[in-house]
Short mmCIF file of C-alpha atoms in Angstrom, two decimals:
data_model
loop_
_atom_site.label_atom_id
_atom_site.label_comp_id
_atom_site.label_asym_id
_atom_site.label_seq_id
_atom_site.Cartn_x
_atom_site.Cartn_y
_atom_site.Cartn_z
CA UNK A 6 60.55 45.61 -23.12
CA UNK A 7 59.60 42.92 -25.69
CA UNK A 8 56.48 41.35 -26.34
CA UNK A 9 55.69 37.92 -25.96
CA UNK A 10 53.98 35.05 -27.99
CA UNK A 11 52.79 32.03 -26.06
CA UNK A 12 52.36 28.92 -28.42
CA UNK A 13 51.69 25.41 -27.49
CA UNK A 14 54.66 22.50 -28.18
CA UNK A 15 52.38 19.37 -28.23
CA UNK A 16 49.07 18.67 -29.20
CA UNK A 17 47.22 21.28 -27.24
CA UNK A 18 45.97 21.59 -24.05
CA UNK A 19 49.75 21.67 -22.26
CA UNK A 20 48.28 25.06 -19.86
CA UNK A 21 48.67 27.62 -21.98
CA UNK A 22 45.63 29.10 -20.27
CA UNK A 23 46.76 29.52 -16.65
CA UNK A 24 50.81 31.00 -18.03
CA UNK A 25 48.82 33.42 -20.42
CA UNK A 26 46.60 34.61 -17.40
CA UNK A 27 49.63 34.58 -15.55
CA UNK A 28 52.08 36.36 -18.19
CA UNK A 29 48.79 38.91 -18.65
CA UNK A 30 49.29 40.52 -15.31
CA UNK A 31 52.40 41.86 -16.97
CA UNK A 32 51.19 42.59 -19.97
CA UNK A 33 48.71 45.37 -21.50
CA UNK A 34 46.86 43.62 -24.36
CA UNK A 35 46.55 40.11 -24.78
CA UNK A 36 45.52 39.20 -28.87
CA UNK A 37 44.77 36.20 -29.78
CA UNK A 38 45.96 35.39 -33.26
CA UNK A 39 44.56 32.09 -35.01
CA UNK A 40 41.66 29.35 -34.73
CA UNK A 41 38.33 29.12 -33.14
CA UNK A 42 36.04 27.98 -30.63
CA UNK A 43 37.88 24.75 -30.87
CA UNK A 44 40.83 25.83 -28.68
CA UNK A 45 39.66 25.67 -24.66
CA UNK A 46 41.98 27.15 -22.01
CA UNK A 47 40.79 26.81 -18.50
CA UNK A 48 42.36 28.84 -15.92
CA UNK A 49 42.05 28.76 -11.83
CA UNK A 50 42.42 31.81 -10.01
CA UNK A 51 41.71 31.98 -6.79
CA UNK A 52 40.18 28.99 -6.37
CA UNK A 53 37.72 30.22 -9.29
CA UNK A 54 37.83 28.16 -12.88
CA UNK A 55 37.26 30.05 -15.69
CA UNK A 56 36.59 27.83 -19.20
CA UNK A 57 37.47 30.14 -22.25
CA UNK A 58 37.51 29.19 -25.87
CA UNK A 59 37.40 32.97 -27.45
CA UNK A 60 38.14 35.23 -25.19
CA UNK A 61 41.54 35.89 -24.66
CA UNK A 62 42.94 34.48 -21.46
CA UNK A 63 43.76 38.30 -20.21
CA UNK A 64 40.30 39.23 -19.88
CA UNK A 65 40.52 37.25 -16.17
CA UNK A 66 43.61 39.87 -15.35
CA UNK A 67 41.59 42.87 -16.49
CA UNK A 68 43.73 43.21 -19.61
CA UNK A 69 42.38 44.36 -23.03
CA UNK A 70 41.71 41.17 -24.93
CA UNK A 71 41.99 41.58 -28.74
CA UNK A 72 40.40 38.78 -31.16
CA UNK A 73 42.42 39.22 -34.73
CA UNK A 74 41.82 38.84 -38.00
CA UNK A 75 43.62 35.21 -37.91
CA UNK A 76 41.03 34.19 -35.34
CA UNK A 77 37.97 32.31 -37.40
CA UNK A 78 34.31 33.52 -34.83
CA UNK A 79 31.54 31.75 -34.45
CA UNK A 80 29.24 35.16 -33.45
CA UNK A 81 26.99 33.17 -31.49
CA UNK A 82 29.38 31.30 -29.53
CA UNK A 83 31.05 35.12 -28.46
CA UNK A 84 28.47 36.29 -27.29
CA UNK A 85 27.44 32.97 -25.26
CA UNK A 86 31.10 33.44 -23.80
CA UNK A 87 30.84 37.11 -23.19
CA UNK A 88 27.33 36.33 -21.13
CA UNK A 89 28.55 33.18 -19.05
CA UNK A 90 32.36 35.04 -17.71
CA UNK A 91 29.80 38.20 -17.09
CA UNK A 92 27.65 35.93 -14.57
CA UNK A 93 31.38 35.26 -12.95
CA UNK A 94 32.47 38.88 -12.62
CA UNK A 95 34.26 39.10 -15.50
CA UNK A 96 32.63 42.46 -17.77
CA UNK A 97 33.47 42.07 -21.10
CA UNK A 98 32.98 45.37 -23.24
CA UNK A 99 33.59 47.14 -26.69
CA UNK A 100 35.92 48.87 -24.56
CA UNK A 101 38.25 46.14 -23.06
CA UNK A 102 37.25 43.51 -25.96
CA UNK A 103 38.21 44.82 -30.03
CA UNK A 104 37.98 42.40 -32.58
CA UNK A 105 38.87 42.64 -36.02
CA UNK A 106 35.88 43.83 -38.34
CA UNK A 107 37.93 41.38 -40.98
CA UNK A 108 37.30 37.92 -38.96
CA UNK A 109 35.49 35.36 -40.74
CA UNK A 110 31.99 34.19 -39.21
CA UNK A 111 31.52 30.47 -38.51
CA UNK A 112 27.97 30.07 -39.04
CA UNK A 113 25.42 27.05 -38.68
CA UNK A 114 26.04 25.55 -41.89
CA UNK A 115 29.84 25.18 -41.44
CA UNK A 116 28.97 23.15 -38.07
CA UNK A 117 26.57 20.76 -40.15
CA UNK A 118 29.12 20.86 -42.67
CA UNK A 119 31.81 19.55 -40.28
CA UNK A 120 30.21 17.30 -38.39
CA UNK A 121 28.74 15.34 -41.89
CA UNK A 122 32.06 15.02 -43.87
CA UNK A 123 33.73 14.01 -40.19
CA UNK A 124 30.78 10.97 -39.76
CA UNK A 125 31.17 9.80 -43.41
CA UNK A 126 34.92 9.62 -43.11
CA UNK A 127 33.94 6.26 -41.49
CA UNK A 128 37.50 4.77 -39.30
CA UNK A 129 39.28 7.67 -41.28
CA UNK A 130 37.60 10.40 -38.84
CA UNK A 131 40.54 12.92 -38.08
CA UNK A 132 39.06 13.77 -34.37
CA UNK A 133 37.45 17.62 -35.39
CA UNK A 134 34.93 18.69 -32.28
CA UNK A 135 32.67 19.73 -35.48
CA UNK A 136 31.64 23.22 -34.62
CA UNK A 137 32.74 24.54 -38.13
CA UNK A 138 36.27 25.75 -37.76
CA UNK A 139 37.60 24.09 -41.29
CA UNK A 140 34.66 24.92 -43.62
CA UNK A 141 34.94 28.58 -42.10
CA UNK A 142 38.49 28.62 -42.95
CA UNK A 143 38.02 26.79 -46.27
CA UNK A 144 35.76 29.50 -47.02
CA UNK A 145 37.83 32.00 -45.91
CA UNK A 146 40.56 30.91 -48.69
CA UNK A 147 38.08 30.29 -51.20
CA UNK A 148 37.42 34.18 -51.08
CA UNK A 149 33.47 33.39 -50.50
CA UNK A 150 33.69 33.99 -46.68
CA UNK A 151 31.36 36.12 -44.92
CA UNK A 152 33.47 38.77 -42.50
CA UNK A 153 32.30 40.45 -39.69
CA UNK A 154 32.47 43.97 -41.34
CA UNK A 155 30.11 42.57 -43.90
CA UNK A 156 27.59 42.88 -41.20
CA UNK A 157 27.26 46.41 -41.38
CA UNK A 158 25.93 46.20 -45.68
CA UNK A 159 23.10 44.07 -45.98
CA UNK A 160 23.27 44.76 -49.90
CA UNK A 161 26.82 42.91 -49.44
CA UNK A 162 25.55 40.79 -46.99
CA UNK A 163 22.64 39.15 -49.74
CA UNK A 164 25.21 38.43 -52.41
CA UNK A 165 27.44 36.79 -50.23
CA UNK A 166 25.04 34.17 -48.63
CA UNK A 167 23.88 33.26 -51.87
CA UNK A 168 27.43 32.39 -53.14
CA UNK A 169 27.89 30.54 -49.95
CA UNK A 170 25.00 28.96 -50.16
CA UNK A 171 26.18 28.09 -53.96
CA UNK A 172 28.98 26.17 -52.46
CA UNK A 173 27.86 24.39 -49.22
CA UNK A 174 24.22 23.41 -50.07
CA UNK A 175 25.19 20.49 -52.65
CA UNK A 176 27.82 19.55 -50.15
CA UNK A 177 25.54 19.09 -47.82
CA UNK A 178 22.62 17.59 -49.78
CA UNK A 179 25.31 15.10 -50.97
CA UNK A 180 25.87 14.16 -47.06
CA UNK A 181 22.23 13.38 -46.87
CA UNK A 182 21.93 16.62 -44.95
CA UNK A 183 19.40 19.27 -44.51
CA UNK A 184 20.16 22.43 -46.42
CA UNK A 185 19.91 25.94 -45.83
CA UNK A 186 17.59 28.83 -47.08
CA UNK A 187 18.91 32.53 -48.08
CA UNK A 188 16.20 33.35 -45.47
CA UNK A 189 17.44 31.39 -42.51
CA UNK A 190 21.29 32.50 -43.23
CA UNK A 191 20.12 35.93 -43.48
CA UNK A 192 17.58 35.72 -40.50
CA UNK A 193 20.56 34.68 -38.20
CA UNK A 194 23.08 37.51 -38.91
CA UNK A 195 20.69 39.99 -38.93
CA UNK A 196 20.14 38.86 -35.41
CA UNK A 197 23.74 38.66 -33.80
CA UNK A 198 24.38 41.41 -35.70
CA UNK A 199 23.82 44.33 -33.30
CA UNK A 200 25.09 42.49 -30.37
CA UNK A 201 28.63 41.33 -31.78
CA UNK A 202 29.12 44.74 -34.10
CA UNK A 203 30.36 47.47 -31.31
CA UNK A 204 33.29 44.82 -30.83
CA UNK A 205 33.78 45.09 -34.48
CA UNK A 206 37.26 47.54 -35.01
CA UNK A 207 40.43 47.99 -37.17
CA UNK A 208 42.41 45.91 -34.58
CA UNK A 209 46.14 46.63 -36.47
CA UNK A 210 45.51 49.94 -36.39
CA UNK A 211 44.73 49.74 -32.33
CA UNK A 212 47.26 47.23 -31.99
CA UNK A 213 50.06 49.91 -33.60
CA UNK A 214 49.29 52.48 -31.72
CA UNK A 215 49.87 50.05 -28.73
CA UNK A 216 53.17 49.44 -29.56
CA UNK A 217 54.24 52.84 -30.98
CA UNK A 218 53.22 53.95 -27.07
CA UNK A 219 56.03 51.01 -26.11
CA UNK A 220 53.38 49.06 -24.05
CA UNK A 221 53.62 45.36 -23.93
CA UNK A 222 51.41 42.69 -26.22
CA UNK A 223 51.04 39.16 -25.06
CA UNK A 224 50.25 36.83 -28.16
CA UNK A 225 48.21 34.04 -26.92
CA UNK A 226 47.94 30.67 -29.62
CA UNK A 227 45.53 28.09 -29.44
CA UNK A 228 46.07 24.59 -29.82
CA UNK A 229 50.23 23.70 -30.66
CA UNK A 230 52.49 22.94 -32.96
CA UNK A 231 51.94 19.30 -34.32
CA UNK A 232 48.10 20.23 -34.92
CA UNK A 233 49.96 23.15 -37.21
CA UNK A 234 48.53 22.52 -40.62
CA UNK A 235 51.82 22.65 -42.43
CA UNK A 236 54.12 21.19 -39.48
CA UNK A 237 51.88 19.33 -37.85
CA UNK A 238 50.93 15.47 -38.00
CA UNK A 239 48.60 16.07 -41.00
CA UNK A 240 46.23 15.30 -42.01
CA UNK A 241 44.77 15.21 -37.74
CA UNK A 242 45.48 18.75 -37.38
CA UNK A 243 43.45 22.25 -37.37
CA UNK A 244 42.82 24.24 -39.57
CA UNK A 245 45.38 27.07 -38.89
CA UNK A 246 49.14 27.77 -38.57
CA UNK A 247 49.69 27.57 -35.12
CA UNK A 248 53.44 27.87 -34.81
CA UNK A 249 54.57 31.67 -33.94
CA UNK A 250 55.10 33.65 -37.38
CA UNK A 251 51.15 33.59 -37.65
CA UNK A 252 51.17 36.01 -34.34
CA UNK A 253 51.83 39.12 -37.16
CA UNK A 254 50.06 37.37 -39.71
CA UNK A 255 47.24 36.56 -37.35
CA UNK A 256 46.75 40.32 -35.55
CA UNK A 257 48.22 42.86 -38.58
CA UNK A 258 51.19 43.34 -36.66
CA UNK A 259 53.90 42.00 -39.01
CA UNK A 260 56.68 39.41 -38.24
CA UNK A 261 58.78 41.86 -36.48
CA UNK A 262 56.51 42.07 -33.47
CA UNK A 263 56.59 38.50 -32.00
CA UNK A 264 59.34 39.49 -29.55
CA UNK A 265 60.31 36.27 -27.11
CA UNK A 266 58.56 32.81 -28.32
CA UNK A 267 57.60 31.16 -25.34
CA UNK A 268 56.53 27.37 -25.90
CA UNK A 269 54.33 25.59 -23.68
CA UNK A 270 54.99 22.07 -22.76
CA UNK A 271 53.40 19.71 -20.31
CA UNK A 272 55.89 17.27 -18.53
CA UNK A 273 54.65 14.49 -19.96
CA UNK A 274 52.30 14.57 -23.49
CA UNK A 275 48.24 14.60 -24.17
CA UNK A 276 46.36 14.54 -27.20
CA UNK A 277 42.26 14.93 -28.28
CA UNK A 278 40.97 12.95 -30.92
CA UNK A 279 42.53 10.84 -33.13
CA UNK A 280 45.96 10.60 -34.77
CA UNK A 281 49.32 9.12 -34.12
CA UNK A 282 51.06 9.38 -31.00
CA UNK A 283 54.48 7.46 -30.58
CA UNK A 284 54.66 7.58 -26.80
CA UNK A 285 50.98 6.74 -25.95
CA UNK A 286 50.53 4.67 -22.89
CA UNK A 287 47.26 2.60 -22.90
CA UNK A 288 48.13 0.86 -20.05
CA UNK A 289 47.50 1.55 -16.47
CA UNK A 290 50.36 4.07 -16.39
CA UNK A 291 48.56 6.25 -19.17
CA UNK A 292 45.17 5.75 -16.77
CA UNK A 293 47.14 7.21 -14.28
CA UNK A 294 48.83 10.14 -16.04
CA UNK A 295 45.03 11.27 -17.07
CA UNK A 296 44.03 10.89 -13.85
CA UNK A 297 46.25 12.79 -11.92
CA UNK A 298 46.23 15.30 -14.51
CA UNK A 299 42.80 15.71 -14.72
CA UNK A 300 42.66 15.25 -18.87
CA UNK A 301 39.44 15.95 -20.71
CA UNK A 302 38.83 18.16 -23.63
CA UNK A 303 38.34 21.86 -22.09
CA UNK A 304 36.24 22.01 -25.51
CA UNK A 305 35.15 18.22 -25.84
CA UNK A 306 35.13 16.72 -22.61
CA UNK A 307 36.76 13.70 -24.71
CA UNK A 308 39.35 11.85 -22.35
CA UNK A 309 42.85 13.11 -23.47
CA UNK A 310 44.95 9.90 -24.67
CA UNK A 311 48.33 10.34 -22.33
CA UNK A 312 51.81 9.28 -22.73
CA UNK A 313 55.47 9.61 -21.85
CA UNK A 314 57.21 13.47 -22.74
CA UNK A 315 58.41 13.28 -26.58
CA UNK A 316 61.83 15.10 -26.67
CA UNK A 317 61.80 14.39 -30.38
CA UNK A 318 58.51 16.30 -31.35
CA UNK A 319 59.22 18.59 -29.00
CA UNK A 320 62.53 19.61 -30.70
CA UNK A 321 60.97 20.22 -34.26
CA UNK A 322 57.95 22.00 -32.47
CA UNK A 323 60.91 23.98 -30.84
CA UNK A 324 62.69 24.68 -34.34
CA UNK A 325 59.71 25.37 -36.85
CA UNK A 326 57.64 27.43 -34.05
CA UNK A 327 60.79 29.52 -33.25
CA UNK A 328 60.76 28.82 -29.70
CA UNK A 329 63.34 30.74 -27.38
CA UNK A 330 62.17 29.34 -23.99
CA UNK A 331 60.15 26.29 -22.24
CA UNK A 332 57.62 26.73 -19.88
CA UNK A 333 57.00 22.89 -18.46
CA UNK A 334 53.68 22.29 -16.65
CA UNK A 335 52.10 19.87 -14.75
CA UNK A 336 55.85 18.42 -13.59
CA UNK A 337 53.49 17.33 -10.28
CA UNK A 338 51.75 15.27 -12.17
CA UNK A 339 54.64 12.82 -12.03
CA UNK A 340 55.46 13.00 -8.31
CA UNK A 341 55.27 9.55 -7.00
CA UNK A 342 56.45 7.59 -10.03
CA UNK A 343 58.84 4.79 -9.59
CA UNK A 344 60.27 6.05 -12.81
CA UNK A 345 59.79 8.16 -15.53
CA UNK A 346 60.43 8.26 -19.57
CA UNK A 347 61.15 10.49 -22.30
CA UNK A 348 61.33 9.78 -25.80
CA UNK A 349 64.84 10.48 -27.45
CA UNK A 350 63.96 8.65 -30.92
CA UNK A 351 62.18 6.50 -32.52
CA UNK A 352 62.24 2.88 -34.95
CA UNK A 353 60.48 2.79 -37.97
CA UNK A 354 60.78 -0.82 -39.90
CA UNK A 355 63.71 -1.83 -37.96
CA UNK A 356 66.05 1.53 -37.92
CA UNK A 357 66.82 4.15 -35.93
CA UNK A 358 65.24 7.77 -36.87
CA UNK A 359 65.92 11.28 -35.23
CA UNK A 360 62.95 13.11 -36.56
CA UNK A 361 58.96 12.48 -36.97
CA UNK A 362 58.13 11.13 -40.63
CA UNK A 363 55.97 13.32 -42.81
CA UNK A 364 53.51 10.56 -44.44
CA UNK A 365 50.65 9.50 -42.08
CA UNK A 366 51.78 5.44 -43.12
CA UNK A 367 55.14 6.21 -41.47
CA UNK A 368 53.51 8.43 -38.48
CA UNK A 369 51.64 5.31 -37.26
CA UNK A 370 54.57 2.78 -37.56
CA UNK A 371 56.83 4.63 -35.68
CA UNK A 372 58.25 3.00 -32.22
CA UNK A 373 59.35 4.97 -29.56
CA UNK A 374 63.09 4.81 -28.10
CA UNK A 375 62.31 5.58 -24.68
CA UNK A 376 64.96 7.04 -21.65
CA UNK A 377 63.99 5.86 -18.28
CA UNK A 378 64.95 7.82 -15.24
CA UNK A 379 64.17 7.55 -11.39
CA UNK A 380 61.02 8.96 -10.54
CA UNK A 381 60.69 11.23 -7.21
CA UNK A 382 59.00 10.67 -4.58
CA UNK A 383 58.84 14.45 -3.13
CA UNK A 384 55.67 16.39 -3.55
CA UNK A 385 56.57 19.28 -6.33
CA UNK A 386 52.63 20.56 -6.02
CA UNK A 387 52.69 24.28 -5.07
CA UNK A 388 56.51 24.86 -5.50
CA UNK A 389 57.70 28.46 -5.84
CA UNK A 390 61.03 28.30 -6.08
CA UNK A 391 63.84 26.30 -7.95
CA UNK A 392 65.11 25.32 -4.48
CA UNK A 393 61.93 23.29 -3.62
CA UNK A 394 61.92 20.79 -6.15
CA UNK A 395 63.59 17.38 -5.48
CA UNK A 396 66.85 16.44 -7.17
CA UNK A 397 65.19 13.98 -9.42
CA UNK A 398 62.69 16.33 -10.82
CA UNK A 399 65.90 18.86 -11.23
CA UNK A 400 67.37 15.96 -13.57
CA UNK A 401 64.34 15.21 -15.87
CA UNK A 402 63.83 19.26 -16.58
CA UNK A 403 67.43 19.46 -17.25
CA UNK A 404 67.22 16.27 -19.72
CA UNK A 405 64.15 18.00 -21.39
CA UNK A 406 66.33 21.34 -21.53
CA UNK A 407 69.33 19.01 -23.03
CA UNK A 408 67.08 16.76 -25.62
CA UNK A 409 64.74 19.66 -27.34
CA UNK A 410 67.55 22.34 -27.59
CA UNK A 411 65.27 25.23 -25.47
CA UNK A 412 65.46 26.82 -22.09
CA UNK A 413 62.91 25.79 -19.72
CA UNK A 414 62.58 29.51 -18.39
CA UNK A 415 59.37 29.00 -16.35
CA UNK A 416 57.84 25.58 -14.29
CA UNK A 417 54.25 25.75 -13.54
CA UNK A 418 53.40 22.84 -10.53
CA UNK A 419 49.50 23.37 -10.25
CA UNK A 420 46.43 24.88 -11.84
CA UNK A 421 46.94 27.58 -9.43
CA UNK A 422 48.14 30.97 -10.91
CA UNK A 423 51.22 31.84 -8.05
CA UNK A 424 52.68 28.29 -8.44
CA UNK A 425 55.14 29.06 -11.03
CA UNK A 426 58.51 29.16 -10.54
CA UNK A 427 60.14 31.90 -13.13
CA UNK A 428 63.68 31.46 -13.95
CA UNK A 429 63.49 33.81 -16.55
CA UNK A 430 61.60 36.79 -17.33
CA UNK A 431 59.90 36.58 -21.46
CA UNK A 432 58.92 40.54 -20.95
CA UNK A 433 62.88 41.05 -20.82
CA UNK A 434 63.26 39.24 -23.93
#
C-alpha cells in the first residue's frame, strides 16, 4: 500500500483538515512535515469541532501524530494545544505524539520580532499572523537556532541564547522594541522544558521502522502551494516549502517515501492576508462565497478574501507540488448560483498569458479570463455518492479535472467527516 501526502493547491485553508482526519482512519501515523502554529485546520466530527494548528490532524482518529524536524514549534503554544484537545477527549501522550528532538523553538522574541518588522513595513505588510514563524526559520538557516534537543544541555543551552540574543536584540531595539535578557530567554525554556521534552525523539528513526513494518504514513502539509516560498506568490508567502518533496525533507524520510500526492482544492478560491489574487470578488458575490463558506482565519479569525476557482494557479500548484489527484471541497458552497466561473487565463497589459508572472508588479496587474457556466440549483450538501450530484455540478468538476491536468479522485460536500464521495482510493496509490 502507498503512503500518502496531503498538500494544499491554493492559498491555504481549502479543508485539508477534515480529508486528513478523514484519510487518518486509514492510515497509521500521520507526520506533519513543515511550518508552524500559523497553519489552522479545523475539523467536525460528529458534530464536535476540533481547531488544530500543531497537532497533526490524526490525533482526532486515534492515530500516532508525528511533528518533524521540518515543522518550526512554538513549545508553549504545544503544550496550550495538547491541554485544550485533552479538555475535549482527545489524550495526547509521549506515546501517541513523537516529535523530532531537531525542531527549532519559536520563542517570544521571534513573535516581537515578527510582529515589529510586519508594522513598520507600513502598506507593504505581507499579511504574517506574527507569532514568529519567519524569524524562527531565519534562525534556523542562519545556524543560530535553538532546537528542541538543546533542551536537555543547559551548558549548550547558555551559549546559544547569547548568540541569539547577539542577533535579534539590535533588531529589535532598532524597531523601537523592548529587548530581551539572557535571564528571561533562559528562565522560559527552563520552564517548558520538562513538559515538552518526553515528546522529544529521533522521529526518522521511528518513522523507518514504520515503514520497514509496511504500515501506512499520511503526510499532512500546512498552508498550499502559492504561499510556497520558492513557487509561491512571493514575497506574501510562508516561510517554508510547502509543495510535496519537503514531506522527506520535512520528516527524515527521503524523497522516495511521498507515495500518492493528493492536492487539496476548494471549489472556488480563499486567501488570508494580503497579496495578489486575480479572481477576487469584492462584490456581493465574494460576500456571499465567504458567507456560505463560513471563511475566517482558523489561526486569525481575519475574513478570508473569496473569489472564483483559478484553473491557472491551480495547474502550476498541480505541476511544481507533484500532484497525482484532486480532492475538491466545499462544491456546496456553490449550490444555488445562477452561474458559476473559473479562471482559464489571464491579461496582463493588453495580452493573453497562460501562466502566473513571477515579479510581484506583474502579479497585481494581472486580469482574469474568466469561463462562465450554469450554476445548479440542486442541494450537493451531504452527498455520498457520484450519483447524487446534479448534472451541472458533474460539468464544473469535470472542467476543473480538464483545465488543471489532475484527477479529482475525492469530493468533500460538508464539514462533516462521512460526506465525501471517494472515486479513488490514495492508499492504493
Amino acid at each position: 500500500m502507498a503512503n500518502v501526502t496531503v498538500i494544499g493547491t491554493q492559498w491555504g485553508d481549502e479543508g485539508k483538515g477534515k480529508i486528513v482526519d478523514w484519510l487518518a482512519s486509514r492510515a497509521d501515523v500521520v507526520v506533519r512535515f513543515q511550518g508552524g502554529h500559523n497553519a489552522g485546520h479545523t475539523l467536525v466530527v460528529d458534530g464536535k469541532v476540533y481547531k488544530l494548528s500543531l497537532l497533526p490532524s490524526g490525533v482526532v482518529s486515534g492515530k500516532t501524530g508525528v511533528i518533524g524536524n521540518g515543522v518550526v514549534v512554538d513549545p508553549t503554544a504545544l503544550l496550550a494545544e495538547i491541554e485544550r484537545v485533552g479538555q475535549q477527549g482527545l489524550n495526547v501522550t509521549p506515546e501517541n505524539l513523537w516529535v523530532a528532538d531537531t525542531v527549532p523553538l519559536i520563542l517570544p522574541l521571534h513573535g516581537a520580532l515578527d510582529r515589529a518588522r510586519e508594522a513598520a513595513r507600513g502598506e507593504h505588510q505581507i499579511g504574517t499572523t506574527g507569532r514568529g514563524i519567519g524569524p524562527a526559520y531565519e534562525d534556523k538557516v542562519g545556524r543560530r537556532a535553538i532546537r528542541l534537543c538543546d533542551l536537555r544541555e543547559p551548558e549548550t543551552l547558555e551559549w546559544k541564547v547569547d548568540e541569539l540574543l547577539r542577533h535579534h536584540n539590535p533588531l529589535l531595539a532598532s524597531l523601537g522594541q523592548k529587548t530581551f535578557t539572557r535571564e528571561e530567554v533562559l528562565s522560559h525554556l527552563n520552564e517548558v522544558a520538562p513538559k515538552v521534552l518526553p515528546y522529544a525523539c529521533h522521529a526518522w528513526d521511528r518513522l523507518d521502522a514504520v515503514a520497514r513494518q509496511g504500515r501506512r504514513i499520511l503526510f499532512e502539509g500546512a498552508q498550499a502551494v502559492m504561499l510556497d516560498v520558492d513557487h509561491g506568490t512571493y514575497p506574501f508567502v510562508t516561510s517554508s516549502n510547502t509543495v510535496a518533496a519537503q514531506a522527506g525533507t520535512g520528516s527524515g524520510m527521503g524523497p522516495r517515501s511521498t507515495g500518492f500526492v493528493l492536492g487539496i482544492a476548494k471549489a472556488y478560491v480563499t486567501r488570508v492576508g494580503a497579496g495578489p489574487f486575480p479572481t477576487e470578488l469584492s462584490d456581493e458575490t465574494g460576500r456571499r462565497l465567504g458567507e456560505r463558506g463560513h471563511e475566517f482565519g482558523t489561526v486569525t479569525g481575519r475574513p478570508r478574501r473569496c473569489g472564483w476557482f483559478d484553473a491557472v494557479l491551480a495547474r502550476r500548484a498541480v505541476r511544481v507540488g507533484g500532484v497525482n489527484g484532486l480532492a475538491l471541497t466545499k462544491l456546496d458552497v456553490l449550490d444555488g448560483f445562477d452561474e458559476v466561473a473559473i479562471c482559464t487565463g489571464y491579461e496582463l497589459d493588453g495580452k493573453r498569458i497562460d501562466a502566473f508572472p513571477s515579479a510581484p508588479g506583474a502579479q497585481a496587474r494581472v486580469k482574469p479570463i474568466l469561463e462562465f457556466m450554469p450554476g445548479w440549483k440542486e442541494n450537493t450538501a451531504g452527498a455520498r455518492s457520484w450519483a447524487e450530484l446534479p448534472a451541472q455540478a458533474i460539468k464544473y468538476v469535470r472542467r476543473i479535472e480538464e483545465l488543471t491536468g489532475a484527477p479529482v479522485t475525492l469530493l468533500s460536500t460538508s464539514p462533516e467527516r462521512d460526506d465525501t464521495i471517494l472515486m479513488h482510493d490514495p492508499f492504493e496509490g
